[in-house]
């Protein structure tokens, strides 16, 4: 992406929001895969999955829905001088009523929910890659052998 490029707030990944894209983790395929997960959620009900008003609100919503940031993400977050003195309430993490399953369970089928969960992994190293997406049961019968 061009220097200074920031994707629309509702599609920013936890790793991208923590570091502002480019200061540590950088922008790459894991960020794009996160955006695909956000888009699938929004396409299913018409509303952004994480409609944060700013970076901190975005991270709060992500943690309420998916769980606590990884230790590495928290370290990067704490190194940013703009976040001095900012802490997240541990009781405001992984709220069952706001989980992906709770919100989209009546809209998305089981394979689709599992696919979205793989795309919205907080740890970018555990997030589905493009190749792993094609192997997911969500695409069973749709992807050719070659």
Short mmCIF file of N, CA and C in Angstrom, two decimals:
data_model
loop_
_atom_site.label_atom_id
_atom_site.label_comp_id
_atom_site.label_asym_id
_atom_site.label_seq_id
_atom_site.Cartn_x
_atom_site.Cartn_y
_atom_site.Cartn_z
N UNK A 1 0.83 -1.20 0.00
CA UNK A 1 0.00 0.00 0.00
C UNK A 1 0.87 1.25 0.00
N UNK A 2 0.32 2.37 -0.43
CA UNK A 2 1.10 3.60 -0.42
C UNK A 2 1.41 4.05 1.01
N UNK A 3 2.50 4.80 1.21
CA UNK A 3 2.83 5.28 2.55
C UNK A 3 1.66 6.08 3.13
N UNK A 4 1.39 5.83 4.40
CA UNK A 4 0.33 6.57 5.07
C UNK A 4 -1.06 6.00 4.82
N UNK A 5 -1.15 4.92 4.01
CA UNK A 5 -2.44 4.31 3.71
C UNK A 5 -3.00 3.63 4.95
N UNK A 6 -4.24 3.88 5.27
CA UNK A 6 -4.91 3.19 6.37
C UNK A 6 -6.25 2.69 5.86
N UNK A 7 -6.50 1.39 5.97
CA UNK A 7 -7.79 0.89 5.51
C UNK A 7 -8.92 1.43 6.38
N UNK A 8 -10.13 1.30 5.89
CA UNK A 8 -11.30 1.76 6.63
C UNK A 8 -11.31 1.14 8.01
N UNK A 9 -11.66 1.92 8.99
CA UNK A 9 -11.62 1.51 10.39
C UNK A 9 -12.28 0.15 10.66
N UNK A 10 -13.48 -0.13 10.14
CA UNK A 10 -14.12 -1.40 10.51
C UNK A 10 -13.37 -2.64 10.06
N UNK A 11 -12.42 -2.52 9.14
CA UNK A 11 -11.71 -3.68 8.63
C UNK A 11 -10.29 -3.79 9.15
N UNK A 12 -9.88 -2.89 10.03
CA UNK A 12 -8.51 -2.92 10.54
C UNK A 12 -8.33 -4.07 11.51
N UNK A 13 -7.26 -4.80 11.32
CA UNK A 13 -6.98 -5.95 12.18
C UNK A 13 -6.44 -5.52 13.52
N UNK A 14 -6.49 -6.44 14.47
CA UNK A 14 -5.96 -6.15 15.80
C UNK A 14 -4.48 -5.79 15.71
N UNK A 15 -3.71 -6.55 14.91
CA UNK A 15 -2.29 -6.27 14.79
C UNK A 15 -2.05 -4.94 14.09
N UNK A 16 -2.85 -4.61 13.11
CA UNK A 16 -2.71 -3.33 12.43
C UNK A 16 -3.12 -2.16 13.29
N UNK A 17 -4.16 -2.33 14.08
CA UNK A 17 -4.63 -1.25 14.95
C UNK A 17 -3.65 -1.00 16.07
N UNK A 18 -3.05 -2.07 16.61
CA UNK A 18 -2.08 -1.93 17.69
C UNK A 18 -0.87 -1.14 17.24
N UNK A 19 -0.37 -1.45 16.03
CA UNK A 19 0.89 -0.83 15.63
C UNK A 19 0.75 0.27 14.59
N UNK A 20 -0.45 0.55 14.14
CA UNK A 20 -0.65 1.63 13.18
C UNK A 20 -0.17 1.29 11.78
N UNK A 21 0.01 0.02 11.46
CA UNK A 21 0.51 -0.46 10.16
C UNK A 21 1.88 0.10 9.84
N UNK A 22 2.86 -0.72 10.00
CA UNK A 22 4.18 -0.36 9.51
C UNK A 22 5.20 -0.12 10.60
N UNK A 23 4.78 0.09 11.85
CA UNK A 23 5.79 0.35 12.86
C UNK A 23 6.41 -0.93 13.38
N UNK A 24 5.65 -2.02 13.38
CA UNK A 24 6.20 -3.29 13.86
C UNK A 24 5.80 -4.44 12.94
N UNK A 25 4.53 -4.83 12.97
CA UNK A 25 4.09 -6.01 12.24
C UNK A 25 4.03 -5.77 10.74
N UNK A 26 3.77 -4.55 10.33
CA UNK A 26 3.68 -4.25 8.92
C UNK A 26 2.35 -4.67 8.32
N UNK A 27 2.20 -4.33 7.08
CA UNK A 27 0.97 -4.63 6.36
C UNK A 27 1.26 -5.77 5.42
N UNK A 28 0.45 -6.81 5.48
CA UNK A 28 0.67 -7.95 4.61
C UNK A 28 -0.56 -8.83 4.53
N UNK A 29 -0.36 -10.05 4.07
CA UNK A 29 -1.48 -10.96 3.86
C UNK A 29 -2.33 -11.18 5.11
N UNK A 30 -1.75 -11.32 6.31
CA UNK A 30 -2.62 -11.52 7.48
C UNK A 30 -3.62 -10.38 7.69
N UNK A 31 -3.21 -9.17 7.40
CA UNK A 31 -4.12 -8.03 7.52
C UNK A 31 -5.24 -8.13 6.49
N UNK A 32 -4.89 -8.53 5.28
CA UNK A 32 -5.90 -8.71 4.24
C UNK A 32 -6.87 -9.82 4.60
N UNK A 33 -6.37 -10.92 5.17
CA UNK A 33 -7.23 -12.03 5.54
C UNK A 33 -8.20 -11.61 6.64
N UNK A 34 -7.73 -10.78 7.58
CA UNK A 34 -8.61 -10.24 8.62
C UNK A 34 -9.74 -9.45 7.96
N UNK A 35 -9.40 -8.62 6.99
CA UNK A 35 -10.41 -7.81 6.30
C UNK A 35 -11.44 -8.68 5.60
N UNK A 36 -11.01 -9.81 5.03
CA UNK A 36 -11.95 -10.74 4.39
C UNK A 36 -12.94 -11.26 5.43
N UNK A 37 -12.45 -11.61 6.61
CA UNK A 37 -13.34 -12.06 7.68
C UNK A 37 -14.34 -10.99 8.06
N UNK A 38 -13.88 -9.75 8.18
CA UNK A 38 -14.78 -8.63 8.50
C UNK A 38 -15.82 -8.44 7.41
N UNK A 39 -15.39 -8.54 6.16
CA UNK A 39 -16.32 -8.39 5.04
C UNK A 39 -17.39 -9.48 5.02
N UNK A 40 -16.99 -10.72 5.30
CA UNK A 40 -17.96 -11.81 5.33
C UNK A 40 -19.01 -11.56 6.41
N UNK A 41 -18.57 -11.08 7.55
CA UNK A 41 -19.53 -10.77 8.63
C UNK A 41 -20.47 -9.65 8.20
N UNK A 42 -19.91 -8.60 7.63
CA UNK A 42 -20.74 -7.46 7.22
C UNK A 42 -21.70 -7.85 6.10
N UNK A 43 -21.26 -8.69 5.19
CA UNK A 43 -22.14 -9.13 4.11
C UNK A 43 -23.30 -9.98 4.64
N UNK A 44 -23.07 -10.64 5.77
CA UNK A 44 -24.11 -11.53 6.29
C UNK A 44 -25.24 -10.78 6.99
N UNK A 45 -24.94 -9.61 7.57
CA UNK A 45 -26.03 -8.89 8.27
C UNK A 45 -26.10 -7.39 7.95
N UNK A 46 -25.17 -6.91 7.13
CA UNK A 46 -25.22 -5.52 6.70
C UNK A 46 -24.57 -4.52 7.64
N UNK A 47 -24.02 -5.00 8.77
CA UNK A 47 -23.39 -4.10 9.75
C UNK A 47 -21.92 -4.47 9.93
N UNK A 48 -21.07 -3.47 10.15
CA UNK A 48 -19.65 -3.77 10.43
C UNK A 48 -19.53 -4.62 11.69
N UNK A 49 -18.63 -5.58 11.67
CA UNK A 49 -18.43 -6.43 12.84
C UNK A 49 -17.77 -5.67 13.98
N UNK A 50 -16.87 -4.74 13.67
CA UNK A 50 -16.17 -3.94 14.68
C UNK A 50 -16.29 -2.47 14.32
N UNK A 51 -17.43 -1.84 14.62
CA UNK A 51 -17.64 -0.45 14.20
C UNK A 51 -17.00 0.57 15.15
N UNK A 52 -15.72 0.40 15.42
CA UNK A 52 -15.03 1.31 16.34
C UNK A 52 -14.96 2.73 15.82
N UNK A 53 -15.04 3.67 16.74
CA UNK A 53 -14.97 5.09 16.38
C UNK A 53 -13.54 5.61 16.30
N UNK A 54 -12.60 4.87 16.91
CA UNK A 54 -11.18 5.22 16.88
C UNK A 54 -10.39 3.95 17.19
N UNK A 55 -9.07 4.04 17.20
CA UNK A 55 -8.23 2.85 17.42
C UNK A 55 -8.54 2.16 18.75
N UNK A 56 -8.65 2.93 19.83
CA UNK A 56 -8.91 2.32 21.14
C UNK A 56 -10.27 1.65 21.19
N UNK A 57 -11.27 2.31 20.64
CA UNK A 57 -12.61 1.71 20.61
C UNK A 57 -12.59 0.46 19.74
N UNK A 58 -11.85 0.51 18.65
CA UNK A 58 -11.72 -0.66 17.76
C UNK A 58 -11.12 -1.84 18.52
N UNK A 59 -10.05 -1.61 19.25
CA UNK A 59 -9.42 -2.68 20.02
C UNK A 59 -10.34 -3.20 21.12
N UNK A 60 -11.10 -2.32 21.73
CA UNK A 60 -12.05 -2.73 22.77
C UNK A 60 -13.10 -3.66 22.16
N UNK A 61 -13.64 -3.29 21.00
CA UNK A 61 -14.66 -4.11 20.36
C UNK A 61 -14.09 -5.46 19.90
N UNK A 62 -12.89 -5.45 19.36
CA UNK A 62 -12.25 -6.70 18.94
C UNK A 62 -12.09 -7.63 20.14
N UNK A 63 -11.62 -7.09 21.26
CA UNK A 63 -11.41 -7.92 22.44
C UNK A 63 -12.73 -8.40 23.04
N UNK A 64 -13.76 -7.59 23.00
CA UNK A 64 -15.08 -8.01 23.50
C UNK A 64 -15.61 -9.17 22.66
N UNK A 65 -15.33 -9.15 21.38
CA UNK A 65 -15.87 -10.15 20.47
C UNK A 65 -15.01 -11.41 20.40
N UNK A 66 -13.70 -11.25 20.34
CA UNK A 66 -12.81 -12.38 20.06
C UNK A 66 -11.98 -12.81 21.26
N UNK A 67 -11.50 -11.87 22.04
CA UNK A 67 -10.66 -12.20 23.20
C UNK A 67 -9.52 -11.21 23.34
N UNK A 68 -8.73 -11.43 24.37
CA UNK A 68 -7.63 -10.51 24.69
C UNK A 68 -6.57 -10.50 23.60
N UNK A 69 -5.95 -9.34 23.44
CA UNK A 69 -4.82 -9.22 22.52
C UNK A 69 -3.72 -10.18 22.95
N UNK A 70 -2.89 -10.56 22.01
CA UNK A 70 -1.76 -11.44 22.33
C UNK A 70 -0.76 -10.64 23.18
N UNK A 71 0.10 -11.34 23.94
CA UNK A 71 1.12 -10.62 24.70
C UNK A 71 1.98 -9.71 23.82
N UNK A 72 2.32 -10.19 22.62
CA UNK A 72 3.12 -9.36 21.71
C UNK A 72 2.38 -8.11 21.28
N UNK A 73 1.09 -8.24 21.00
CA UNK A 73 0.29 -7.08 20.62
C UNK A 73 0.19 -6.10 21.78
N UNK A 74 0.03 -6.62 22.99
CA UNK A 74 -0.04 -5.74 24.16
C UNK A 74 1.28 -5.01 24.37
N UNK A 75 2.40 -5.70 24.12
CA UNK A 75 3.70 -5.05 24.27
C UNK A 75 3.84 -3.91 23.26
N UNK A 76 3.48 -4.17 22.00
CA UNK A 76 3.56 -3.13 20.98
C UNK A 76 2.62 -1.98 21.34
N UNK A 77 1.44 -2.30 21.81
CA UNK A 77 0.47 -1.28 22.21
C UNK A 77 1.06 -0.41 23.32
N UNK A 78 1.68 -1.03 24.31
CA UNK A 78 2.21 -0.28 25.45
C UNK A 78 3.44 0.56 25.08
N UNK A 79 4.15 0.17 24.02
CA UNK A 79 5.31 0.95 23.58
C UNK A 79 4.93 2.23 22.85
N UNK A 80 3.71 2.32 22.41
CA UNK A 80 3.24 3.52 21.73
C UNK A 80 2.98 4.60 22.77
N UNK A 81 3.69 5.72 22.71
CA UNK A 81 3.52 6.77 23.72
C UNK A 81 2.09 7.33 23.77
N UNK A 82 1.35 7.21 22.69
CA UNK A 82 -0.04 7.67 22.68
C UNK A 82 -0.94 6.82 23.57
N UNK A 83 -0.46 5.63 23.92
CA UNK A 83 -1.25 4.72 24.74
C UNK A 83 -0.83 4.70 26.20
N UNK A 84 0.04 5.64 26.59
CA UNK A 84 0.50 5.70 27.97
C UNK A 84 -0.69 5.81 28.92
N UNK A 85 -0.72 4.92 29.89
CA UNK A 85 -1.78 4.95 30.89
C UNK A 85 -3.10 4.34 30.44
N UNK A 86 -3.13 3.76 29.23
CA UNK A 86 -4.36 3.15 28.74
C UNK A 86 -4.33 1.66 29.05
N UNK A 87 -5.39 1.19 29.67
CA UNK A 87 -5.53 -0.22 30.01
C UNK A 87 -6.91 -0.69 29.58
N UNK A 88 -7.01 -1.96 29.26
CA UNK A 88 -8.28 -2.55 28.89
C UNK A 88 -8.83 -3.32 30.08
N UNK A 89 -10.11 -3.17 30.35
CA UNK A 89 -10.78 -3.85 31.43
C UNK A 89 -10.84 -5.35 31.12
N UNK A 90 -10.27 -6.16 31.99
CA UNK A 90 -10.24 -7.60 31.75
C UNK A 90 -11.64 -8.22 31.77
N UNK A 91 -12.59 -7.58 32.40
CA UNK A 91 -13.97 -8.08 32.40
C UNK A 91 -14.69 -7.73 31.10
N UNK A 92 -14.05 -6.91 30.29
CA UNK A 92 -14.64 -6.47 29.02
C UNK A 92 -14.04 -7.26 27.85
N UNK A 93 -13.55 -8.47 28.14
CA UNK A 93 -12.90 -9.30 27.13
C UNK A 93 -13.71 -10.58 26.92
N UNK A 94 -13.89 -10.91 25.65
CA UNK A 94 -14.62 -12.11 25.21
C UNK A 94 -15.97 -12.23 25.92
N UNK A 95 -16.81 -11.27 25.62
CA UNK A 95 -18.16 -11.24 26.16
C UNK A 95 -19.01 -12.21 25.33
N UNK A 96 -19.52 -13.25 25.97
CA UNK A 96 -20.20 -14.34 25.27
C UNK A 96 -21.31 -13.84 24.34
N UNK A 97 -22.09 -12.88 24.80
CA UNK A 97 -23.22 -12.39 23.99
C UNK A 97 -22.76 -11.64 22.75
N UNK A 98 -21.49 -11.25 22.69
CA UNK A 98 -20.99 -10.48 21.55
C UNK A 98 -20.00 -11.29 20.70
N UNK A 99 -19.90 -12.59 20.96
CA UNK A 99 -18.97 -13.42 20.20
C UNK A 99 -19.44 -13.56 18.76
N UNK A 100 -18.54 -14.01 17.91
CA UNK A 100 -18.87 -14.25 16.51
C UNK A 100 -20.00 -15.28 16.42
N UNK A 101 -19.89 -16.35 17.20
CA UNK A 101 -20.94 -17.38 17.18
C UNK A 101 -22.29 -16.82 17.60
N UNK A 102 -22.31 -16.01 18.65
CA UNK A 102 -23.57 -15.46 19.13
C UNK A 102 -24.18 -14.50 18.11
N UNK A 103 -23.33 -13.69 17.52
CA UNK A 103 -23.84 -12.66 16.60
C UNK A 103 -24.24 -13.23 15.24
N UNK A 104 -23.49 -14.20 14.74
CA UNK A 104 -23.71 -14.68 13.37
C UNK A 104 -24.20 -16.13 13.31
N UNK A 105 -24.39 -16.77 14.45
CA UNK A 105 -24.81 -18.17 14.48
C UNK A 105 -26.14 -18.43 13.81
N UNK A 106 -27.02 -17.44 13.80
CA UNK A 106 -28.33 -17.63 13.15
C UNK A 106 -28.31 -17.16 11.70
N UNK A 107 -27.16 -16.66 11.23
CA UNK A 107 -27.05 -16.14 9.87
C UNK A 107 -26.10 -16.99 9.03
N UNK A 108 -25.01 -17.42 9.63
CA UNK A 108 -23.99 -18.20 8.92
C UNK A 108 -24.06 -19.66 9.33
N UNK A 109 -23.81 -20.54 8.37
CA UNK A 109 -23.77 -21.97 8.67
C UNK A 109 -22.47 -22.31 9.40
N UNK A 110 -22.40 -23.51 9.95
CA UNK A 110 -21.27 -23.93 10.78
C UNK A 110 -19.93 -23.77 10.08
N UNK A 111 -19.82 -24.21 8.83
CA UNK A 111 -18.54 -24.08 8.11
C UNK A 111 -18.18 -22.61 7.91
N UNK A 112 -19.16 -21.77 7.66
CA UNK A 112 -18.90 -20.34 7.47
C UNK A 112 -18.44 -19.71 8.78
N UNK A 113 -19.06 -20.08 9.89
CA UNK A 113 -18.63 -19.56 11.20
C UNK A 113 -17.19 -19.96 11.50
N UNK A 114 -16.85 -21.21 11.23
CA UNK A 114 -15.49 -21.69 11.46
C UNK A 114 -14.51 -20.97 10.55
N UNK A 115 -14.91 -20.72 9.31
CA UNK A 115 -14.07 -20.01 8.35
C UNK A 115 -13.80 -18.58 8.84
N UNK A 116 -14.85 -17.89 9.26
CA UNK A 116 -14.70 -16.53 9.78
C UNK A 116 -13.81 -16.53 11.02
N UNK A 117 -14.00 -17.51 11.90
CA UNK A 117 -13.16 -17.60 13.10
C UNK A 117 -11.68 -17.77 12.73
N UNK A 118 -11.40 -18.52 11.67
CA UNK A 118 -10.02 -18.68 11.22
C UNK A 118 -9.43 -17.41 10.64
N UNK A 119 -10.27 -16.61 10.03
CA UNK A 119 -9.82 -15.34 9.45
C UNK A 119 -9.64 -14.27 10.52
N UNK A 120 -10.43 -14.35 11.58
CA UNK A 120 -10.39 -13.33 12.63
C UNK A 120 -9.61 -13.80 13.86
N UNK A 121 -8.55 -14.55 13.61
CA UNK A 121 -7.64 -14.94 14.69
C UNK A 121 -6.85 -13.71 15.12
N UNK A 122 -6.75 -13.47 16.42
CA UNK A 122 -5.98 -12.33 16.90
C UNK A 122 -4.50 -12.44 16.54
N UNK A 123 -3.97 -13.63 16.67
CA UNK A 123 -2.56 -13.85 16.33
C UNK A 123 -2.44 -14.01 14.82
N UNK A 124 -1.79 -13.07 14.14
CA UNK A 124 -1.70 -13.14 12.68
C UNK A 124 -1.00 -14.40 12.18
N UNK A 125 -0.16 -15.02 13.00
CA UNK A 125 0.52 -16.26 12.58
C UNK A 125 -0.44 -17.45 12.57
N UNK A 126 -1.55 -17.35 13.29
CA UNK A 126 -2.54 -18.42 13.34
C UNK A 126 -3.70 -18.18 12.37
N UNK A 127 -3.75 -16.99 11.81
CA UNK A 127 -4.83 -16.62 10.89
C UNK A 127 -4.72 -17.43 9.60
N UNK A 128 -5.86 -17.76 9.02
CA UNK A 128 -5.87 -18.49 7.75
C UNK A 128 -5.12 -17.70 6.68
N UNK A 129 -4.37 -18.43 5.88
CA UNK A 129 -3.72 -17.84 4.70
C UNK A 129 -4.63 -18.10 3.51
N UNK A 130 -4.31 -17.52 2.38
CA UNK A 130 -5.09 -17.76 1.17
C UNK A 130 -5.12 -19.24 0.82
N UNK A 131 -3.98 -19.90 0.88
CA UNK A 131 -3.93 -21.33 0.56
C UNK A 131 -4.74 -22.16 1.55
N UNK A 132 -4.62 -21.82 2.83
CA UNK A 132 -5.39 -22.57 3.84
C UNK A 132 -6.88 -22.31 3.69
N UNK A 133 -7.25 -21.13 3.24
CA UNK A 133 -8.67 -20.85 3.00
C UNK A 133 -9.24 -21.81 1.97
N UNK A 134 -8.47 -22.03 0.90
CA UNK A 134 -8.95 -22.90 -0.18
C UNK A 134 -9.11 -24.35 0.28
N UNK A 135 -8.42 -24.71 1.36
CA UNK A 135 -8.52 -26.06 1.90
C UNK A 135 -9.64 -26.18 2.94
N UNK A 136 -10.23 -25.08 3.31
CA UNK A 136 -11.26 -25.07 4.36
C UNK A 136 -12.55 -25.73 3.87
N UNK A 137 -13.26 -26.36 4.78
CA UNK A 137 -14.52 -27.04 4.47
C UNK A 137 -15.56 -26.08 3.89
N UNK A 138 -15.43 -24.78 4.16
CA UNK A 138 -16.34 -23.78 3.62
C UNK A 138 -16.37 -23.82 2.08
N UNK A 139 -15.23 -24.17 1.49
CA UNK A 139 -15.12 -24.20 0.03
C UNK A 139 -15.23 -25.61 -0.54
N UNK A 140 -15.58 -26.58 0.29
CA UNK A 140 -15.68 -27.97 -0.16
C UNK A 140 -16.63 -28.05 -1.36
N UNK A 141 -16.15 -28.67 -2.40
CA UNK A 141 -16.95 -28.85 -3.60
C UNK A 141 -16.90 -27.65 -4.55
N UNK A 142 -16.26 -26.56 -4.13
CA UNK A 142 -16.19 -25.38 -4.98
C UNK A 142 -14.82 -25.18 -5.61
N UNK A 143 -13.78 -25.77 -5.03
CA UNK A 143 -12.42 -25.56 -5.47
C UNK A 143 -11.96 -26.79 -6.24
N UNK A 144 -11.42 -26.56 -7.46
CA UNK A 144 -10.92 -27.64 -8.28
C UNK A 144 -9.66 -28.26 -7.70
N UNK A 145 -9.32 -29.44 -8.12
CA UNK A 145 -8.15 -30.15 -7.61
C UNK A 145 -6.84 -29.55 -8.07
N UNK A 146 -6.80 -28.84 -9.16
CA UNK A 146 -5.53 -28.30 -9.67
C UNK A 146 -5.56 -26.80 -9.68
#
